[in-house]
Tab-separated table of C-alpha atoms in Angstrom:
chain	number	residue	atom	x	y	z
A	379	MET	CA	37.189	-31.482	-33.277
A	380	GLU	CA	38.578	-34.228	-31.117
A	381	ILE	CA	40.664	-37.378	-31.552
A	382	VAL	CA	39.003	-40.368	-29.870
A	383	TYR	CA	40.665	-43.722	-29.287
A	384	SER	CA	37.725	-45.880	-28.122
A	385	ASP	CA	33.978	-46.359	-28.504
A	386	GLU	CA	33.490	-45.061	-24.974
A	387	LYS	CA	35.325	-41.812	-25.770
A	388	LEU	CA	33.244	-41.397	-28.925
A	389	VAL	CA	29.999	-41.789	-26.952
A	390	THR	CA	31.198	-39.254	-24.367
A	391	TYR	CA	32.126	-36.782	-27.115
A	392	LEU	CA	28.742	-37.113	-28.823
A	393	GLU	CA	26.887	-36.703	-25.520
A	394	THR	CA	28.828	-33.732	-24.147
A	395	ALA	CA	30.628	-31.860	-26.919
A	396	VAL	CA	28.224	-31.615	-29.865
A	397	GLU	CA	24.539	-31.414	-30.620
A	398	VAL	CA	23.646	-34.093	-33.151
A	399	ASP	CA	20.615	-33.974	-35.413
A	400	PRO	CA	19.995	-34.342	-39.185
A	401	GLU	CA	20.972	-30.702	-39.762
A	402	ARG	CA	24.167	-30.997	-37.731
A	403	PRO	CA	25.956	-34.064	-39.068
A	404	VAL	CA	29.178	-35.298	-37.449
A	405	LEU	CA	32.086	-36.047	-39.764
A	406	VAL	CA	34.174	-39.037	-38.697
A	407	ASP	CA	37.650	-39.395	-40.230
A	408	LYS	CA	40.311	-42.031	-39.765
A	409	TYR	CA	43.255	-40.713	-37.754
A	410	LEU	CA	46.797	-41.519	-38.905
A	411	SER	CA	48.829	-42.312	-35.785
A	412	ASP	CA	52.532	-41.396	-35.681
A	413	ALA	CA	52.395	-39.635	-39.047
A	414	ILE	CA	54.465	-36.634	-40.118
A	415	GLU	CA	52.453	-33.682	-41.402
A	416	ILE	CA	53.623	-31.506	-44.287
A	417	ASP	CA	52.466	-28.036	-45.310
A	418	ILE	CA	53.255	-26.763	-48.786
A	419	ASP	CA	52.639	-23.358	-50.359
A	420	ALA	CA	52.679	-23.131	-54.150
A	421	LEU	CA	52.200	-20.307	-56.642
A	422	ALA	CA	50.520	-20.679	-60.046
A	423	ASP	CA	49.891	-18.230	-62.878
A	424	SER	CA	47.180	-18.074	-65.548
A	425	HIS	CA	49.539	-19.664	-68.090
A	426	GLY	CA	49.684	-23.010	-66.284
A	427	ASN	CA	53.078	-22.486	-64.636
A	428	VAL	CA	53.431	-23.739	-61.050
A	429	VAL	CA	56.309	-23.132	-58.619
A	430	ILE	CA	56.647	-24.600	-55.127
A	431	GLY	CA	57.116	-21.782	-52.634
A	432	GLY	CA	58.126	-23.897	-49.665
A	433	ILE	CA	57.693	-27.354	-48.129
A	434	MET	CA	57.341	-27.285	-44.335
A	435	GLU	CA	57.747	-30.333	-42.116
A	436	HIS	CA	55.730	-30.128	-38.904
A	437	ILE	CA	57.713	-30.949	-35.782
A	438	GLU	CA	54.613	-32.116	-33.883
A	439	GLN	CA	52.915	-35.227	-35.257
A	440	ALA	CA	49.835	-35.151	-37.478
A	441	GLY	CA	46.754	-34.454	-35.379
A	442	VAL	CA	48.091	-31.230	-33.875
A	443	HIS	CA	46.521	-28.269	-35.695
A	444	SER	CA	48.929	-26.807	-38.249
A	445	GLY	CA	48.575	-23.393	-36.600
A	446	ASP	CA	49.846	-24.815	-33.282
A	447	SER	CA	52.634	-26.984	-34.659
A	448	ALA	CA	56.212	-25.850	-35.076
A	449	CYS	CA	57.564	-26.482	-38.559
A	450	THR	CA	60.847	-26.295	-40.438
A	451	ILE	CA	62.093	-25.316	-43.897
A	452	PRO	CA	63.814	-27.270	-45.437
A	453	THR	CA	62.318	-30.554	-44.300
A	454	LYS	CA	64.324	-32.519	-41.747
A	455	THR	CA	63.370	-36.204	-42.023
A	456	VAL	CA	61.267	-36.592	-45.198
A	457	SER	CA	62.708	-38.945	-47.812
A	458	PRO	CA	63.505	-37.722	-51.346
A	459	SER	CA	60.850	-40.056	-52.816
A	460	CYS	CA	58.117	-38.613	-50.554
A	461	LEU	CA	59.210	-35.071	-51.415
A	462	GLU	CA	59.005	-35.904	-55.112
A	463	THR	CA	55.479	-37.302	-54.660
A	464	ILE	CA	54.401	-34.173	-52.768
A	465	ARG	CA	55.847	-31.853	-55.420
A	466	SER	CA	54.234	-33.840	-58.236
A	467	TRP	CA	50.782	-34.018	-56.631
A	468	THR	CA	50.798	-30.323	-55.708
A	469	THR	CA	51.746	-29.258	-59.242
A	470	LYS	CA	49.082	-31.482	-60.807
A	471	LEU	CA	46.429	-30.233	-58.361
A	472	ALA	CA	47.203	-26.583	-59.088
A	473	LYS	CA	46.962	-27.174	-62.824
A	474	ARG	CA	43.800	-29.289	-62.606
A	475	LEU	CA	42.074	-26.739	-60.349
A	476	LYS	CA	43.260	-23.910	-62.627
A	477	VAL	CA	44.679	-22.017	-59.665
A	478	CYS	CA	45.878	-18.490	-60.342
A	479	GLY	CA	47.662	-17.224	-57.263
A	480	LEU	CA	48.553	-19.089	-54.070
A	481	MET	CA	47.569	-22.614	-53.052
A	482	ASN	CA	48.215	-24.431	-49.782
A	483	CYS	CA	48.197	-28.227	-49.419
A	484	GLN	CA	48.586	-30.388	-46.335
A	485	TYR	CA	49.928	-33.940	-46.471
A	486	ALA	CA	50.583	-36.720	-43.972
A	487	ILE	CA	53.371	-39.287	-44.306
A	488	THR	CA	53.056	-42.530	-42.345
A	489	SER	CA	55.974	-44.382	-40.760
A	490	SER	CA	55.921	-46.765	-43.754
A	491	GLY	CA	56.419	-43.851	-46.164
A	492	GLU	CA	52.872	-43.717	-47.554
A	493	VAL	CA	51.751	-40.210	-48.526
A	494	PHE	CA	48.206	-38.949	-47.899
A	495	LEU	CA	46.733	-35.691	-49.152
A	496	LEU	CA	44.751	-34.171	-46.271
A	497	GLU	CA	43.456	-31.021	-47.924
A	498	ALA	CA	44.096	-28.572	-50.760
A	499	ASN	CA	43.108	-24.917	-50.450
A	500	PRO	CA	43.322	-22.627	-53.519
A	501	ARG	CA	44.065	-19.551	-51.418
A	502	ALA	CA	46.774	-17.964	-49.314
A	503	SER	CA	47.595	-19.637	-45.989
A	504	ARG	CA	48.872	-18.291	-42.673
A	505	THR	CA	52.229	-19.897	-43.543
A	506	VAL	CA	52.887	-17.545	-46.500
A	507	PRO	CA	54.677	-14.821	-44.448
A	508	PHE	CA	56.902	-17.462	-42.826
A	509	VAL	CA	57.761	-19.118	-46.149
A	510	SER	CA	58.441	-15.723	-47.761
A	511	LYS	CA	60.958	-14.790	-45.061
A	512	ALA	CA	62.535	-18.248	-45.170
A	513	ILE	CA	63.171	-18.228	-48.938
A	514	GLY	CA	63.634	-14.494	-49.484
A	515	HIS	CA	60.751	-14.002	-51.941
A	516	PRO	CA	57.522	-12.001	-51.292
A	517	LEU	CA	54.953	-14.661	-52.219
A	518	ALA	CA	51.899	-12.506	-51.422
A	519	LYS	CA	53.174	-9.778	-53.753
A	520	TYR	CA	53.895	-12.338	-56.471
A	521	ALA	CA	50.381	-13.771	-56.052
A	522	ALA	CA	48.795	-10.343	-56.512
A	523	LEU	CA	50.866	-9.760	-59.657
A	524	VAL	CA	50.040	-13.115	-61.289
A	525	MET	CA	46.354	-12.574	-60.496
A	526	SER	CA	46.583	-9.271	-62.359
A	527	GLY	CA	47.991	-10.994	-65.456
A	528	LYS	CA	51.748	-11.360	-64.901
A	529	SER	CA	53.425	-14.724	-65.463
A	530	LEU	CA	55.912	-16.342	-63.113
A	531	TYR	CA	58.514	-15.853	-65.843
A	532	ASP	CA	57.801	-12.097	-65.781
A	533	LEU	CA	58.560	-12.172	-62.058
A	534	ASN	CA	61.699	-14.301	-62.551
A	535	PHE	CA	60.320	-16.815	-60.059
A	536	THR	CA	60.455	-20.120	-61.916
A	537	LYS	CA	62.125	-22.617	-59.568
A	538	GLU	CA	61.664	-23.767	-56.006
A	539	VAL	CA	64.140	-22.074	-53.672
A	540	ILE	CA	65.849	-24.350	-51.158
A	541	PRO	CA	67.758	-22.220	-48.627
A	542	ARG	CA	70.909	-23.508	-46.977
A	543	HIS	CA	69.834	-22.067	-43.642
A	544	ILE	CA	67.135	-23.631	-41.456
A	545	SER	CA	63.989	-21.668	-40.598
A	546	VAL	CA	61.733	-22.828	-37.750
A	547	LYS	CA	58.256	-21.422	-37.150
A	548	GLU	CA	56.824	-21.738	-33.636
A	549	ALA	CA	53.361	-20.952	-32.318
A	550	VAL	CA	52.802	-18.490	-29.482
A	551	LEU	CA	50.426	-20.089	-26.974
A	552	SER	CA	48.809	-17.795	-24.400
A	553	PHE	CA	47.382	-20.447	-22.070
A	554	GLU	CA	48.252	-18.433	-18.970
A	555	LYS	CA	45.774	-15.720	-20.034
A	556	PHE	CA	42.833	-18.146	-20.089
A	557	GLN	CA	42.057	-19.496	-16.636
A	558	GLY	CA	41.460	-23.242	-16.484
A	559	THR	CA	42.461	-23.925	-20.099
A	560	ASP	CA	44.479	-27.114	-20.579
A	561	VAL	CA	47.844	-26.798	-22.307
A	562	LEU	CA	47.428	-29.890	-24.477
A	563	LEU	CA	47.752	-29.483	-28.249
A	564	GLY	CA	45.184	-31.098	-30.525
A	565	PRO	CA	43.175	-30.659	-33.717
A	566	GLU	CA	41.686	-27.323	-32.612
A	567	MET	CA	43.903	-24.264	-32.990
A	568	ARG	CA	44.971	-22.548	-29.738
A	569	SER	CA	47.823	-20.246	-30.802
A	570	THR	CA	47.582	-16.466	-30.710
A	571	GLY	CA	50.611	-15.684	-32.856
A	572	GLU	CA	53.779	-17.009	-34.479
A	573	VAL	CA	57.519	-16.440	-34.244
A	574	MET	CA	60.494	-17.579	-36.307
A	575	GLY	CA	64.056	-18.736	-35.621
A	576	ILE	CA	66.795	-18.959	-38.268
A	577	SER	CA	70.209	-20.630	-38.159
A	578	TYR	CA	72.408	-22.939	-40.182
A	579	ASP	CA	71.758	-25.622	-37.553
A	580	PHE	CA	68.268	-26.997	-36.863
A	581	SER	CA	68.637	-27.230	-33.099
A	582	ILE	CA	69.783	-23.593	-32.796
A	583	ALA	CA	66.973	-22.406	-35.088
A	584	PHE	CA	64.490	-24.337	-32.921
A	585	ALA	CA	66.006	-22.863	-29.738
A	586	LYS	CA	65.738	-19.331	-31.160
A	587	ALA	CA	62.084	-19.925	-32.010
A	588	GLN	CA	61.364	-21.183	-28.472
A	589	ILE	CA	63.037	-18.139	-26.935
A	590	ALA	CA	61.101	-15.814	-29.255
A	591	ALA	CA	57.853	-17.522	-28.232
A	592	GLY	CA	58.616	-16.770	-24.581
A	593	GLU	CA	59.703	-20.291	-23.598
A	594	LYS	CA	62.692	-20.331	-21.242
A	595	LEU	CA	64.435	-23.656	-21.780
A	596	PRO	CA	66.350	-24.899	-18.711
A	597	LEU	CA	69.890	-26.075	-19.401
A	598	SER	CA	69.909	-28.492	-16.453
A	599	GLY	CA	67.780	-29.797	-13.608
A	600	THR	CA	64.981	-32.342	-13.235
A	601	LEU	CA	62.615	-33.584	-15.927
A	602	PHE	CA	59.188	-34.960	-15.039
A	603	LEU	CA	58.319	-37.587	-17.650
A	604	SER	CA	54.858	-39.094	-18.170
A	605	LEU	CA	53.775	-40.704	-21.436
A	606	ASN	CA	50.465	-42.382	-22.235
A	607	ASP	CA	50.279	-45.984	-23.484
A	608	LEU	CA	50.140	-44.895	-27.135
A	609	THR	CA	53.458	-43.065	-26.916
A	610	LYS	CA	55.307	-45.239	-24.386
A	611	THR	CA	57.354	-46.815	-27.205
A	612	HIS	CA	59.221	-43.479	-27.389
A	613	LEU	CA	59.806	-43.293	-23.644
A	614	ALA	CA	63.347	-44.651	-23.545
A	615	THR	CA	64.447	-42.507	-26.490
A	616	ILE	CA	63.217	-39.318	-24.804
A	617	ALA	CA	64.679	-40.273	-21.430
A	618	ARG	CA	68.103	-41.088	-22.888
A	619	ALA	CA	68.138	-37.815	-24.811
A	620	PHE	CA	67.650	-35.812	-21.602
A	621	VAL	CA	69.878	-37.997	-19.411
A	622	GLY	CA	72.582	-37.484	-22.049
A	623	ILE	CA	72.513	-33.729	-21.473
A	624	GLY	CA	72.597	-34.010	-17.693
A	625	PHE	CA	68.951	-34.072	-16.618
A	626	ARG	CA	67.631	-36.131	-13.705
A	627	ILE	CA	64.425	-38.048	-14.504
A	628	VAL	CA	61.444	-38.333	-12.163
A	629	ALA	CA	58.302	-40.296	-13.039
A	630	THR	CA	55.302	-42.048	-11.542
A	631	SER	CA	55.110	-45.834	-11.180
A	632	GLY	CA	53.996	-46.854	-14.684
A	633	THR	CA	56.488	-44.701	-16.558
A	634	GLY	CA	59.207	-45.453	-13.999
A	635	ARG	CA	58.781	-49.202	-14.426
A	636	VAL	CA	59.223	-48.983	-18.208
A	637	LEU	CA	62.357	-46.850	-17.866
A	638	GLU	CA	63.908	-49.182	-15.280
A	639	LEU	CA	63.365	-52.160	-17.592
A	640	GLU	CA	65.313	-50.191	-20.204
A	641	GLY	CA	68.180	-49.740	-17.736
A	642	ILE	CA	67.543	-46.007	-17.249
A	643	HIS	CA	67.804	-44.585	-13.735
A	644	VAL	CA	64.627	-42.824	-12.612
A	645	ASP	CA	63.429	-41.471	-9.285
A	646	ARG	CA	59.838	-42.529	-8.703
A	647	ILE	CA	57.240	-40.161	-7.251
A	648	LEU	CA	53.585	-40.598	-6.323
A	649	LYS	CA	50.655	-39.679	-8.533
A	650	VAL	CA	48.526	-36.794	-7.265
A	651	HIS	CA	45.718	-39.080	-6.043
A	652	GLU	CA	48.165	-41.545	-4.414
A	653	GLY	CA	49.399	-39.245	-1.660
A	654	ARG	CA	52.342	-36.965	-0.977
A	655	PRO	CA	54.921	-35.906	-1.967
A	656	HIS	CA	53.783	-35.844	-5.616
A	657	ALA	CA	54.655	-33.857	-8.747
A	658	SER	CA	52.658	-30.786	-7.662
A	659	ASP	CA	54.696	-30.577	-4.456
A	660	MET	CA	57.930	-30.781	-6.434
A	661	ILE	CA	56.730	-27.992	-8.756
A	662	ALA	CA	55.873	-25.756	-5.777
A	663	ASN	CA	59.278	-26.485	-4.217
A	664	GLY	CA	61.175	-25.645	-7.415
A	665	GLN	CA	62.384	-29.229	-7.823
A	666	ILE	CA	61.133	-29.700	-11.416
A	667	GLN	CA	62.496	-27.591	-14.289
A	668	LEU	CA	60.870	-29.242	-17.316
A	669	MET	CA	57.886	-31.526	-17.981
A	670	VAL	CA	57.110	-33.910	-20.846
A	671	ILE	CA	53.518	-35.149	-20.636
A	672	THR	CA	51.375	-36.890	-23.232
A	673	SER	CA	47.791	-37.106	-22.048
A	674	SER	CA	45.912	-40.386	-21.669
A	675	GLY	CA	42.656	-38.467	-22.013
A	676	ASP	CA	40.938	-40.598	-19.371
A	677	GLU	CA	38.787	-39.305	-16.527
A	678	LEU	CA	41.673	-39.223	-14.060
A	679	ASP	CA	43.834	-37.240	-16.460
A	680	GLN	CA	41.064	-34.706	-16.947
A	681	ILE	CA	41.239	-33.985	-13.213
A	682	ASP	CA	44.759	-34.686	-11.888
A	683	GLY	CA	46.570	-34.243	-15.203
A	684	ARG	CA	44.919	-30.935	-16.022
A	685	LYS	CA	45.617	-29.623	-12.502
A	686	LEU	CA	49.278	-30.615	-12.800
A	687	ARG	CA	49.696	-28.977	-16.201
A	688	ARG	CA	47.995	-25.774	-15.060
A	689	MET	CA	50.220	-25.649	-11.986
A	690	ALA	CA	53.319	-25.992	-14.155
A	691	LEU	CA	52.016	-23.106	-16.272
A	692	ALA	CA	51.530	-20.957	-13.163
A	693	TYR	CA	55.119	-21.627	-12.081
A	694	LYS	CA	56.392	-20.984	-15.638
A	695	ILE	CA	57.755	-24.501	-16.072
A	696	PRO	CA	57.871	-25.510	-19.759
A	697	VAL	CA	55.392	-28.307	-20.506
A	698	ILE	CA	55.931	-30.328	-23.695
A	699	THR	CA	52.958	-32.427	-24.776
A	700	THR	CA	54.248	-34.216	-27.905
A	701	VAL	CA	57.016	-36.765	-28.530
A	702	ALA	CA	58.533	-34.835	-31.442
A	703	GLY	CA	58.494	-31.622	-29.427
A	704	ALA	CA	60.353	-33.352	-26.577
A	705	LEU	CA	63.091	-34.691	-28.846
A	706	ALA	CA	63.507	-31.329	-30.587
A	707	THR	CA	63.725	-29.603	-27.185
A	708	ALA	CA	66.442	-32.005	-26.000
A	709	GLU	CA	68.376	-31.281	-29.186
A	710	ALA	CA	67.954	-27.522	-28.677
A	711	ILE	CA	69.123	-27.628	-25.040
A	712	LYS	CA	72.159	-29.681	-26.054
A	713	SER	CA	73.118	-27.058	-28.646
A	714	LEU	CA	72.489	-24.159	-26.256
A	715	LYS	CA	74.895	-25.728	-23.754
A	716	ARG	CA	77.611	-26.040	-26.395
A	717	ASN	CA	77.129	-22.982	-28.586
A	718	LYS	CA	76.553	-19.285	-28.243
A	719	ILE	CA	73.499	-17.990	-30.095
A	720	GLU	CA	74.526	-15.698	-32.937
A	721	MET	CA	72.128	-13.040	-34.187
A	722	LEU	CA	72.194	-12.169	-37.888
A	723	ALA	CA	70.042	-9.809	-39.927
A	724	LEU	CA	67.526	-11.577	-42.170
A	725	GLN	CA	69.236	-10.087	-45.234
A	726	ASP	CA	72.551	-11.727	-44.262
A	727	TYR	CA	71.074	-15.139	-45.028
A	728	PHE	CA	70.419	-14.183	-48.645
A	729	ASN	CA	73.844	-13.160	-49.916
A	730	LEU	CA	74.772	-13.976	-53.487
A	731	GLY	CA	75.078	-17.728	-53.944
A	732	GLU	CA	73.350	-18.491	-50.649
A	733	ASP	CA	70.303	-20.192	-52.113
A	734	ILE	CA	70.255	-23.492	-53.989
A	735	GLU	CA	67.446	-23.341	-56.518
A	736	SER	CA	67.475	-26.916	-57.722
A	737	THR	CA	64.836	-29.510	-56.912
A	738	LYS	CA	67.406	-32.261	-57.356
A	739	LYS	CA	69.767	-30.615	-54.887
A	740	SER	CA	66.907	-29.887	-52.510
A	741	GLN	CA	66.412	-33.590	-51.908
A	742	SER	CA	70.029	-34.124	-50.916
A	743	VAL	CA	70.069	-30.971	-48.766
A	744	SER	CA	66.885	-32.080	-46.978
A	745	SER	CA	68.397	-35.456	-46.153
A	746	LEU	CA	71.407	-33.823	-44.496
A	747	TYR	CA	69.471	-32.174	-41.659
């Protein structure tokens, strides 16, 4: 799979990436730009009862494979009306499909608040273990019991559980083990595992998940910032977030010009093909501690951009390739500078009275984070 933004890119993809003939059709879908993706796991019994197990908001935008995207329970930015639509559609789907056991659905929510159903799978998903730990209920065990004839009432699992704590799932990406592989995230899954961070604060939960995934977040230093034309509208927001926590910004001419027009101080550096010193030299000299890069996907990026990202990987410099990931990282670093990470046993999050098992309350809780 690949996301293409022009006719030229589509032609290149068809000529180099796939073999096209009547027995190998190519499916072309419309891509929803700047949309939030939602994963939801639900459980249904043979009596027509349906309970939402968990609603996960992806931190990376729609278009990044769900297995590679970090996600959070409860949701962080989704409106109560969108959550109600998602719950309603999922329940109706499970009943109409006569699901007995687990079902996973994926949705996308546009910036205007329109909800799209991407897919519905009447089976268990890779997110079930994460959701089970986040809500304190063994969904796989429940699914086996309802498939053997038990009802959800027999299991005393009749309402969606909305935990007060925040659980963040993060993908483990082993790019360094595969020579020449680009670190960009896209519609094809690259992760080799998953980790989880829990806290009562989203930014700390996200930071814990990053640490567990082997990502060492710098608390200060220099950020290399390079966004493509499609994401440049978020440039100032990202830059201000990192400047606000003490980072110096370096960028090439195009990105630097946009930041200067926004009144943000930036130190300009040369692109790799423009001469030296450039970003690769700064990486080798230990002058860059963090990189935020969204790929343009053009021919130059496939050469210079890939080389730069691979070099950062070799020097163990964190490379963030999505806007949402950059903002979440800035939030996490800010919290790490102010707070000490506290480790609690998973059971400590599920003391009596800890969970709020009301759909109505879940909407207000979700809007708080």
